[in-house]
Structure formats: C-alpha cells, structure tokens
Amino acid sequence: MKRILTTTVVLALFAGPLAAQGHMATAGNEVTITGQVIDVNCHTTMGASGAGHKQCAQACAKAGVALAILGSDGTTYLPVSSKAGDPQNSKLIDFAEGKVKVTGIHRYVSGLHTIEIKTVAAAT
C-alpha cells in the first residue's frame, strides 16, 4: 500500500509539468465584445487612456507594447493567435484608444482572458 501511495504522489507531481510541455489546443467560445483599445503598459502603470493618449499608444504599439481591449464589462482581453509568431497589434493599432466591436474566440486560461480576433470595427 505504501508503494502505491508513493507512486501515486510521484505521478501527481510530474503530471502537471509534463502536460504543460505539450501544445494542446484550448477550446473557446465565439463572442462579440465592445470596448476600448488600450495600451497595456500605460493603462496599467499610469492610468493613461483616451483620445489624448492615442499617439502615445500607437507609438508604444509600434515598439512592441501589447494592445488589448478593455471590455465594456471591465474585463481586459489580450489578443492572441493560434499561429505561432503572429503578432496582433496590427489588427488594433488604427483603433488605439478608440471604441471597437470585436468578434472572435474567447478563452480564459491561467487567469487571462484572450480573444482570437476574427473581425474588428469601430464601435458606434
């Protein structure tokens, strides 16, 4: 019995890291969200947002700072792609600090809301 318990504990300890090494697709659900495109760095560190911050947000995005969508419900969605090495800022840069309507696949993984963008347009 002691051997079985020891084996079970050892397997449990290694199961998480071993599973994390694989690239398993995480199912999501199609959603439409409305919100503001934000510069993640300035928004979270300085509270900068809005029309007066548009040029800064675009400059930061061109330099590689992530853009995200702050949903009307207060949830921040980080744009992602199921293709490796596929940056997403180009889909949002023209809308920086503006309101958008986005459709795509939402996933919630490890405490992070993501959206794989299918369509994006200015919100009215």
GROMACS .gro file of C-alpha atoms in nm:
model
  124
    1MET     CA    1   0.000   0.000   0.000
    2LYS     CA    2   0.282   0.239   0.086
    3ARG     CA    3   0.441   0.176  -0.256
    4ILE     CA    4   0.110   0.253  -0.433
    5LEU     CA    5   0.069   0.578  -0.242
    6THR     CA    6   0.427   0.683  -0.312
    7THR     CA    7   0.388   0.606  -0.683
    8THR     CA    8   0.061   0.800  -0.695
    9VAL     CA    9   0.218   1.105  -0.530
   10VAL     CA   10   0.519   1.098  -0.765
   11LEU     CA   11   0.296   1.068  -1.071
   12ALA     CA   12   0.077   1.354  -0.950
   13LEU     CA   13   0.379   1.578  -0.900
   14PHE     CA   14   0.503   1.520  -1.254
   15ALA     CA   15   0.169   1.510  -1.434
   16GLY     CA   16   0.119   1.891  -1.435
   17PRO     CA   17   0.463   1.986  -1.574
   18LEU     CA   18   0.457   1.704  -1.829
   19ALA     CA   19   0.114   1.803  -1.957
   20ALA     CA   20   0.220   2.168  -1.977
   21GLN     CA   21   0.503   2.079  -2.215
   22GLY     CA   22   0.256   1.971  -2.484
   23HIS     CA   23   0.077   2.221  -2.705
   24MET     CA   24  -0.282   2.123  -2.656
   25ALA     CA   25  -0.549   2.345  -2.806
   26THR     CA   26  -0.776   2.512  -2.556
   27ALA     CA   27  -1.136   2.526  -2.670
   28GLY     CA   28  -1.300   2.864  -2.663
   29ASN     CA   29  -1.634   3.019  -2.740
   30GLU     CA   30  -1.722   3.272  -3.008
   31VAL     CA   31  -1.808   3.612  -2.864
   32THR     CA   32  -1.867   3.969  -2.965
   33ILE     CA   33  -1.725   4.230  -2.731
   34THR     CA   34  -1.738   4.607  -2.731
   35GLY     CA   35  -1.470   4.806  -2.558
   36GLN     CA   36  -1.175   5.042  -2.579
   37VAL     CA   37  -0.840   4.951  -2.731
   38ILE     CA   38  -0.578   5.020  -2.466
   39ASP     CA   39  -0.201   5.031  -2.447
   40VAL     CA   40  -0.149   4.770  -2.175
   41ASN     CA   41   0.165   4.931  -2.030
   42CYS     CA   42   0.047   5.291  -1.998
   43HIS     CA   43  -0.303   5.191  -1.895
   44THR     CA   44  -0.188   4.964  -1.613
   45THR     CA   45   0.109   5.166  -1.486
   46MET     CA   46  -0.007   5.526  -1.530
   47GLY     CA   47  -0.380   5.505  -1.591
   48ALA     CA   48  -0.330   5.672  -1.930
   49SER     CA   49  -0.620   5.633  -2.172
   50GLY     CA   50  -0.850   5.820  -2.404
   51ALA     CA   51  -0.814   6.034  -2.715
   52GLY     CA   52  -0.526   6.238  -2.567
   53HIS     CA   53  -0.323   5.919  -2.533
   54LYS     CA   54  -0.381   5.787  -2.887
   55GLN     CA   55  -0.046   5.893  -3.039
   56CYS     CA   56   0.148   5.756  -2.743
   57ALA     CA   57  -0.045   5.427  -2.756
   58GLN     CA   58   0.025   5.392  -3.128
   59ALA     CA   59   0.395   5.467  -3.079
   60CYS     CA   60   0.415   5.213  -2.797
   61ALA     CA   61   0.232   4.953  -3.008
   62LYS     CA   62   0.477   5.005  -3.295
   63ALA     CA   63   0.759   4.950  -3.045
   64GLY     CA   64   0.605   4.619  -2.937
   65VAL     CA   65   0.394   4.711  -2.635
   66ALA     CA   66   0.079   4.498  -2.637
   67LEU     CA   67  -0.257   4.648  -2.719
   68ALA     CA   68  -0.563   4.494  -2.558
   69ILE     CA   69  -0.936   4.551  -2.541
   70LEU     CA   70  -1.090   4.681  -2.221
   71GLY     CA   71  -1.441   4.542  -2.249
   72SER     CA   72  -1.744   4.744  -2.150
   73ASP     CA   73  -1.783   4.499  -1.859
   74GLY     CA   74  -1.436   4.590  -1.726
   75THR     CA   75  -1.265   4.271  -1.850
   76THR     CA   76  -0.935   4.312  -2.033
   77TYR     CA   77  -0.894   4.085  -2.336
   78LEU     CA   78  -0.547   4.019  -2.474
   79PRO     CA   79  -0.549   3.947  -2.849
   80VAL     CA   80  -0.380   3.619  -2.940
   81SER     CA   81  -0.337   3.396  -3.243
   82SER     CA   82  -0.341   3.020  -3.278
   83LYS     CA   83  -0.047   3.064  -3.519
   84ALA     CA   84   0.296   3.086  -3.358
   85GLY     CA   85   0.476   3.417  -3.404
   86ASP     CA   86   0.165   3.602  -3.525
   87PRO     CA   87   0.161   3.946  -3.356
   88GLN     CA   88  -0.180   4.105  -3.311
   89ASN     CA   89  -0.109   4.478  -3.266
   90SER     CA   90  -0.156   4.543  -3.639
   91LYS     CA   91  -0.523   4.450  -3.605
   92LEU     CA   92  -0.583   4.712  -3.337
   93ILE     CA   93  -0.330   4.993  -3.389
   94ASP     CA   94  -0.561   5.208  -3.603
   95PHE     CA   95  -0.822   5.189  -3.325
   96ALA     CA   96  -0.583   5.275  -3.038
   97GLU     CA   97  -0.773   5.441  -2.751
   98GLY     CA   98  -1.096   5.420  -2.951
   99LYS     CA   99  -1.409   5.210  -2.908
  100VAL     CA  100  -1.429   4.886  -3.107
  101LYS     CA  101  -1.661   4.595  -3.166
  102VAL     CA  102  -1.468   4.269  -3.194
  103THR     CA  103  -1.580   3.918  -3.275
  104GLY     CA  104  -1.359   3.620  -3.210
  105ILE     CA  105  -1.282   3.319  -2.997
  106HIS     CA  106  -1.263   3.391  -2.623
  107ARG     CA  107  -1.053   3.175  -2.396
  108TYR     CA  108  -0.989   3.204  -2.024
  109VAL     CA  109  -0.662   3.030  -1.940
  110SER     CA  110  -0.448   3.067  -1.627
  111GLY     CA  111  -0.638   3.375  -1.514
  112LEU     CA  112  -0.603   3.553  -1.850
  113HIS     CA  113  -0.886   3.646  -2.087
  114THR     CA  114  -0.777   3.622  -2.450
  115ILE     CA  115  -0.951   3.676  -2.780
  116GLU     CA  116  -0.852   3.538  -3.116
  117ILE     CA  117  -0.981   3.820  -3.336
  118LYS     CA  118  -1.193   3.739  -3.640
  119THR     CA  119  -1.334   4.086  -3.707
  120VAL     CA  120  -1.274   4.431  -3.563
  121ALA     CA  121  -1.454   4.756  -3.642
  122ALA     CA  122  -1.508   5.093  -3.485
  123ALA     CA  123  -1.798   5.083  -3.243
  124THR     CA  124  -2.076   5.335  -3.281
   0.00000   0.00000   0.00000
